[in-house]
GROMACS .gro file of C-alpha atoms in nm:
model
  301
    1MET     CA    1  -1.193   4.477  -9.615
    2GLN     CA    2  -0.946   4.686  -9.418
    3GLN     CA    3  -0.770   4.970  -9.591
    4PRO     CA    4  -0.386   4.975  -9.587
    5GLY     CA    5  -0.391   5.273  -9.355
    6ASP     CA    6  -0.610   5.087  -9.105
    7ARG     CA    7  -0.375   4.788  -9.108
    8ILE     CA    8  -0.071   5.011  -9.059
    9PHE     CA    9  -0.236   5.193  -8.771
   10ALA     CA   10  -0.347   4.868  -8.604
   11ALA     CA   11   0.001   4.719  -8.637
   12SER     CA   12   0.163   5.038  -8.502
   13ALA     CA   13  -0.072   5.048  -8.202
   14ARG     CA   14  -0.011   4.679  -8.129
   15GLY     CA   15   0.364   4.725  -8.163
   16ALA     CA   16   0.361   5.025  -7.927
   17GLY     CA   17   0.169   4.826  -7.666
   18ILE     CA   18   0.409   4.532  -7.694
   19LEU     CA   19   0.709   4.768  -7.675
   20ILE     CA   20   0.581   4.918  -7.350
   21LEU     CA   21   0.548   4.570  -7.198
   22VAL     CA   22   0.898   4.476  -7.316
   23VAL     CA   23   1.050   4.792  -7.167
   24LEU     CA   24   0.863   4.737  -6.839
   25ALA     CA   25   0.984   4.376  -6.822
   26GLY     CA   26   1.339   4.493  -6.898
   27VAL     CA   27   1.330   4.748  -6.616
   28ALA     CA   28   1.195   4.487  -6.374
   29ALA     CA   29   1.461   4.235  -6.478
   30PHE     CA   30   1.739   4.491  -6.437
   31LEU     CA   31   1.619   4.588  -6.089
   32VAL     CA   32   1.588   4.227  -5.975
   33ILE     CA   33   1.930   4.125  -6.110
   34GLN     CA   34   2.106   4.426  -5.959
   35ALA     CA   35   1.922   4.390  -5.625
   36ILE     CA   36   2.016   4.023  -5.571
   37PRO     CA   37   2.368   4.096  -5.433
   38ALA     CA   38   2.214   4.321  -5.166
   39LEU     CA   39   1.942   4.069  -5.085
   40VAL     CA   40   2.193   3.786  -5.021
   41ALA     CA   41   2.472   3.997  -4.868
   42ASN     CA   42   2.577   3.986  -4.504
   43PRO     CA   43   2.392   4.265  -4.318
   44ALA     CA   44   2.727   4.387  -4.183
   45ASP     CA   45   2.832   4.473  -4.540
   46LEU     CA   46   2.525   4.686  -4.610
   47PRO     CA   47   2.501   5.061  -4.533
   48GLY     CA   48   2.459   5.115  -4.159
   49GLY     CA   49   2.519   4.747  -4.091
   50LYS     CA   50   2.145   4.678  -4.122
   51ASN     CA   51   1.968   4.407  -4.312
   52ILE     CA   52   1.797   4.517  -4.633
   53ALA     CA   53   1.444   4.518  -4.490
   54VAL     CA   54   1.546   4.732  -4.190
   55TYR     CA   55   1.740   4.967  -4.420
   56VAL     CA   56   1.454   5.021  -4.667
   57ALA     CA   57   1.163   5.036  -4.418
   58PRO     CA   58   1.209   5.405  -4.309
   59PHE     CA   59   1.231   5.520  -4.669
   60VAL     CA   60   0.920   5.325  -4.765
   61PHE     CA   61   0.744   5.486  -4.469
   62GLY     CA   62   0.855   5.836  -4.571
   63THR     CA   63   0.750   5.777  -4.933
   64VAL     CA   64   0.404   5.655  -4.835
   65VAL     CA   65   0.343   5.930  -4.577
   66SER     CA   66   0.447   6.219  -4.802
   67SER     CA   67   0.246   6.081  -5.094
   68ALA     CA   68  -0.060   6.021  -4.875
   69ILE     CA   69  -0.051   6.380  -4.747
   70ALA     CA   70  -0.024   6.508  -5.105
   71LEU     CA   71  -0.314   6.293  -5.223
   72ILE     CA   72  -0.540   6.390  -4.931
   73ILE     CA   73  -0.482   6.760  -4.999
   74ALA     CA   74  -0.478   6.758  -5.379
   75THR     CA   75  -0.770   6.528  -5.467
   76PRO     CA   76  -1.063   6.726  -5.321
   77LEU     CA   77  -0.906   7.054  -5.436
   78ALA     CA   78  -0.856   6.918  -5.788
   79ILE     CA   79  -1.217   6.794  -5.805
   80ALA     CA   80  -1.343   7.134  -5.686
   81VAL     CA   81  -1.130   7.318  -5.945
   82ALA     CA   82  -1.241   7.082  -6.223
   83LEU     CA   83  -1.608   7.129  -6.131
   84PHE     CA   84  -1.567   7.507  -6.119
   85ILE     CA   85  -1.403   7.510  -6.463
   86THR     CA   86  -1.661   7.281  -6.624
   87HIS     CA   87  -1.987   7.386  -6.457
   88TYR     CA   88  -1.958   7.721  -6.281
   89ALA     CA   89  -1.700   7.952  -6.438
   90PRO     CA   90  -1.782   8.174  -6.738
   91ARG     CA   91  -1.645   8.033  -7.064
   92ARG     CA   92  -1.350   8.274  -7.099
   93LEU     CA   93  -1.249   8.244  -6.734
   94ALA     CA   94  -1.278   7.865  -6.751
   95GLN     CA   95  -1.055   7.850  -7.057
   96GLY     CA   96  -0.788   8.075  -6.903
   97LEU     CA   97  -0.798   7.894  -6.569
   98GLY     CA   98  -0.767   7.557  -6.745
   99TYR     CA   99  -0.455   7.674  -6.928
  100LEU     CA  100  -0.310   7.810  -6.604
  101ILE     CA  101  -0.364   7.482  -6.419
  102ASP     CA  102  -0.213   7.287  -6.710
  103LEU     CA  103   0.095   7.512  -6.706
  104LEU     CA  104   0.170   7.401  -6.350
  105ALA     CA  105   0.247   7.055  -6.487
  106ALA     CA  106   0.528   7.203  -6.698
  107VAL     CA  107   0.714   7.352  -6.400
  108PRO     CA  108   1.029   7.145  -6.322
  109SER     CA  109   1.029   6.964  -5.990
  110ILE     CA  110   1.347   7.141  -5.882
  111VAL     CA  111   1.161   7.474  -5.906
  112PHE     CA  112   0.887   7.336  -5.681
  113GLY     CA  113   1.156   7.219  -5.441
  114LEU     CA  114   1.317   7.562  -5.425
  115TRP     CA  115   0.975   7.723  -5.380
  116GLY     CA  116   0.895   7.483  -5.097
  117LEU     CA  117   1.230   7.551  -4.930
  118ALA     CA  118   1.242   7.930  -4.967
  119VAL     CA  119   0.873   8.027  -4.953
  120LEU     CA  120   0.647   7.755  -4.821
  121ALA     CA  121   0.865   7.631  -4.533
  122PRO     CA  122   0.894   7.974  -4.362
  123ALA     CA  123   0.530   8.053  -4.438
  124MET     CA  124   0.407   7.734  -4.269
  125LEU     CA  125   0.596   7.790  -3.943
  126GLY     CA  126   0.296   7.972  -3.799
  127LEU     CA  127   0.061   7.689  -3.898
  128SER     CA  128   0.297   7.429  -3.751
  129THR     CA  129   0.313   7.623  -3.424
  130TRP     CA  130  -0.066   7.651  -3.412
  131LEU     CA  131  -0.108   7.279  -3.480
  132ASN     CA  132   0.139   7.197  -3.206
  133THR     CA  133  -0.028   7.433  -2.959
  134TYR     CA  134  -0.386   7.322  -3.009
  135LEU     CA  135  -0.352   6.972  -3.156
  136GLY     CA  136  -0.026   6.864  -2.999
  137TRP     CA  137  -0.203   6.574  -2.827
  138ILE     CA  138  -0.225   6.409  -3.172
  139PRO     CA  139   0.103   6.227  -3.255
  140LEU     CA  140   0.108   6.390  -3.600
  141PHE     CA  141   0.160   6.734  -3.444
  142ALA     CA  142   0.342   6.646  -3.122
  143GLY     CA  143   0.645   6.862  -3.204
  144PRO     CA  144   0.877   7.016  -3.113
  145VAL     CA  145   0.822   7.242  -3.413
  146SER     CA  146   1.112   7.259  -3.656
  147VAL     CA  147   1.267   7.608  -3.655
  148THR     CA  148   1.354   7.582  -4.025
  149GLY     CA  149   1.009   7.468  -4.139
  150ARG     CA  150   1.161   7.186  -4.345
  151THR     CA  151   0.917   6.919  -4.240
  152MET     CA  152   0.718   6.628  -4.379
  153LEU     CA  153   0.407   6.848  -4.378
  154VAL     CA  154   0.576   7.102  -4.608
  155VAL     CA  155   0.688   6.822  -4.840
  156GLY     CA  156   0.331   6.689  -4.852
  157VAL     CA  157   0.189   7.031  -4.942
  158THR     CA  158   0.456   7.082  -5.209
  159LEU     CA  159   0.380   6.744  -5.363
  160ALA     CA  160   0.008   6.829  -5.352
  161VAL     CA  161   0.071   7.138  -5.565
  162MET     CA  162   0.281   6.928  -5.804
  163ILE     CA  163   0.014   6.662  -5.860
  164LEU     CA  164  -0.280   6.905  -5.865
  165PRO     CA  165  -0.261   6.971  -6.244
  166ILE     CA  166  -0.263   6.598  -6.323
  167ILE     CA  167  -0.573   6.517  -6.120
  168THR     CA  168  -0.748   6.838  -6.230
  169ALA     CA  169  -0.684   6.777  -6.601
  170VAL     CA  170  -0.812   6.419  -6.595
  171SER     CA  171  -1.117   6.509  -6.383
  172ARG     CA  172  -1.200   6.807  -6.602
  173GLU     CA  173  -1.197   6.603  -6.922
  174VAL     CA  174  -1.413   6.331  -6.765
  175PHE     CA  175  -1.666   6.582  -6.630
  176LEU     CA  176  -1.696   6.740  -6.977
  177GLN     CA  177  -1.789   6.399  -7.120
  178THR     CA  178  -2.094   6.363  -6.896
  179PRO     CA  179  -2.394   6.306  -7.129
  180LYS     CA  180  -2.586   6.631  -7.162
  181LEU     CA  181  -2.913   6.438  -7.151
  182HIS     CA  182  -2.828   6.322  -6.797
  183GLU     CA  183  -2.757   6.678  -6.684
  184GLU     CA  184  -3.064   6.825  -6.855
  185ALA     CA  185  -3.288   6.548  -6.718
  186ALA     CA  186  -3.174   6.619  -6.363
  187LEU     CA  187  -3.231   6.995  -6.407
  188ALA     CA  188  -3.571   6.933  -6.568
  189LEU     CA  189  -3.676   6.735  -6.261
  190GLY     CA  190  -3.607   7.041  -6.046
  191ALA     CA  191  -3.255   6.963  -5.924
  192THR     CA  192  -3.027   7.253  -5.838
  193ARG     CA  193  -2.692   7.278  -6.014
  194TRP     CA  194  -2.512   7.112  -5.723
  195GLU     CA  195  -2.775   6.836  -5.704
  196MET     CA  196  -2.735   6.778  -6.078
  197ILE     CA  197  -2.355   6.751  -6.032
  198ARG     CA  198  -2.396   6.515  -5.737
  199MET     CA  199  -2.645   6.289  -5.917
  200SER     CA  200  -2.511   6.299  -6.275
  201VAL     CA  201  -2.158   6.435  -6.308
  202LEU     CA  202  -1.980   6.280  -6.010
  203PRO     CA  203  -2.115   5.925  -6.060
  204PHE     CA  204  -2.022   5.941  -6.429
  205GLY     CA  205  -1.673   6.074  -6.355
  206ARG     CA  206  -1.589   5.854  -6.055
  207SER     CA  207  -1.362   5.621  -6.249
  208GLY     CA  208  -1.186   5.917  -6.408
  209ILE     CA  209  -1.131   6.078  -6.069
  210ILE     CA  210  -0.976   5.755  -5.942
  211SER     CA  211  -0.755   5.733  -6.251
  212GLY     CA  212  -0.637   6.092  -6.209
  213ALA     CA  213  -0.571   6.043  -5.839
  214MET     CA  214  -0.363   5.732  -5.909
  215LEU     CA  215  -0.164   5.915  -6.177
  216GLY     CA  216  -0.097   6.191  -5.926
  217LEU     CA  217  -0.004   5.937  -5.661
  218GLY     CA  218   0.244   5.779  -5.900
  219ARG     CA  219   0.406   6.119  -5.953
  220ALA     CA  220   0.424   6.179  -5.578
  221LEU     CA  221   0.568   5.835  -5.504
  222GLY     CA  222   0.854   5.883  -5.749
  223GLU     CA  223   0.928   6.250  -5.681
  224THR     CA  224   1.298   6.305  -5.612
  225MET     CA  225   1.432   6.659  -5.635
  226ALA     CA  226   1.160   6.843  -5.444
  227VAL     CA  227   1.184   6.602  -5.149
  228ALA     CA  228   1.565   6.602  -5.155
  229ILE     CA  229   1.581   6.984  -5.154
  230ILE     CA  230   1.324   7.046  -4.882
  231LEU     CA  231   1.379   6.760  -4.641
  232SER     CA  232   1.683   6.681  -4.430
  233GLY     CA  233   1.569   6.321  -4.408
  234SER     CA  234   1.718   6.042  -4.202
  235SER     CA  235   1.667   5.672  -4.149
  236ILE     CA  236   1.389   5.698  -3.892
  237ILE     CA  237   1.019   5.616  -3.868
  238THR     CA  238   0.805   5.884  -3.705
  239PHE     CA  239   0.447   6.003  -3.745
  240ASN     CA  240   0.542   6.354  -3.633
  241LEU     CA  241   0.485   6.582  -3.933
  242ILE     CA  242   0.618   6.911  -3.795
  243SER     CA  243   0.944   6.824  -3.621
  244SER     CA  244   1.299   6.847  -3.756
  245GLY     CA  245   1.342   6.467  -3.755
  246ASN     CA  246   1.184   6.325  -4.070
  247PRO     CA  247   1.215   6.007  -4.275
  248SER     CA  248   1.334   6.052  -4.631
  249SER     CA  249   1.172   5.899  -4.939
  250ILE     CA  250   1.313   5.614  -5.147
  251ALA     CA  251   1.369   5.828  -5.456
  252ALA     CA  252   1.536   6.112  -5.264
  253ASN     CA  253   1.761   5.869  -5.075
  254ILE     CA  254   1.875   5.712  -5.403
  255ALA     CA  255   1.947   6.051  -5.562
  256LEU     CA  256   2.144   6.178  -5.263
  257ASN     CA  257   2.352   5.866  -5.200
  258PHE     CA  258   2.403   5.706  -5.540
  259PRO     CA  259   2.696   5.928  -5.658
  260ASP     CA  260   2.910   5.837  -5.355
  261SER     CA  261   2.814   5.469  -5.334
  262THR     CA  262   3.022   5.176  -5.454
  263GLY     CA  263   2.996   4.798  -5.452
  264VAL     CA  264   2.714   4.647  -5.253
  265ALA     CA  265   2.594   4.993  -5.145
  266VAL     CA  266   2.488   5.056  -5.507
  267ASN     CA  267   2.303   4.724  -5.510
  268THR     CA  268   2.129   4.824  -5.186
  269LEU     CA  269   2.005   5.148  -5.342
  270ILE     CA  270   1.884   4.957  -5.649
  271ALA     CA  271   1.706   4.712  -5.417
  272SER     CA  272   1.524   5.006  -5.261
  273GLY     CA  273   1.435   5.119  -5.614
  274LEU     CA  274   1.290   4.773  -5.674
  275VAL     CA  275   1.070   4.820  -5.368
  276LEU     CA  276   0.946   5.154  -5.508
  277PHE     CA  277   0.879   4.984  -5.843
  278VAL     CA  278   0.668   4.717  -5.670
  279ILE     CA  279   0.477   4.978  -5.467
  280THR     CA  280   0.396   5.177  -5.781
  281LEU     CA  281   0.289   4.861  -5.963
  282LEU     CA  282   0.061   4.759  -5.677
  283VAL     CA  283  -0.096   5.106  -5.658
  284ASN     CA  284  -0.172   5.109  -6.030
  285SER     CA  285  -0.305   4.752  -6.021
  286LEU     CA  286  -0.536   4.846  -5.734
  287ALA     CA  287  -0.657   5.152  -5.925
  288ARG     CA  288  -0.729   4.939  -6.232
  289TYR     CA  289  -0.921   4.689  -6.018
  290ILE     CA  290  -1.133   4.966  -5.862
  291ILE     CA  291  -1.203   5.123  -6.201
  292ASN     CA  292  -1.308   4.789  -6.351
  293ARG     CA  293  -1.536   4.723  -6.053
  294ARG     CA  294  -1.711   5.058  -6.102
  295ARG     CA  295  -1.722   5.057  -6.482
  296GLU     CA  296  -2.095   4.985  -6.487
  297PHE     CA  297  -2.157   5.311  -6.297
  298SER     CA  298  -1.953   5.528  -6.531
  299GLY     CA  299  -2.241   5.597  -6.769
  300ALA     CA  300  -2.035   5.478  -7.066
  301ASN     CA  301  -2.291   5.207  -7.144
   0.00000   0.00000   0.00000
């Protein structure tokens, strides 16, 4: 027979889960209702005289590119930091380093944006010039190099620093849950520490790594202030990461234009927000599918 406390806790947990679904459905309904006027409006009445798909496409492109750069940079670095903290660093150093990484998550995004604008952008001018000189035949680095350093590459690096604590924290906790018997068995068979990590820790933590990466990607996709501060974005599509012409992101475009918008222009911005909502939902659904597919390899059973 369940105790009263157990029943209260079960009801509270169930209610919290239902409340989350209700709020999510409410947000989706609001976005759809407010986006309909833009979806059915005459293209001539929309900002720039473009139809909604043409208007949103450059911002979707900028959102995906900046988030992809951040994820490519942050994920391997976060895994390396998590492994160092859990399996290589002395106990006191690991504890202090863990706290330091966690503190990065508490820094406001506007501070990261100012850091990217004032410090990172000038510092990366030399790297951008080098990439253009030696790898300019690749469209990503074709140039000409932006003299201000406010480029998509700088935005990607800034976002990578912002999502690093999220991926590191999740990966660290998963690595610490690796069964000690698995680790000791690998070492007893003569494996080196790295071989033990490769055979025991990484397979066990793969689903956690994917979860952390998707959480970080969600943060990068929705980031507003850092992108708005660093990037002088425009409605273009370009793969050039180091030039002065860059696409903006959906969130930054909404933040910059919403205060001055009226009428159908507001509905157009909300429609672009609906697109971002769908992208985020698809990314998280894909992550859940991958995690469920690999559950049997997690070591939880």
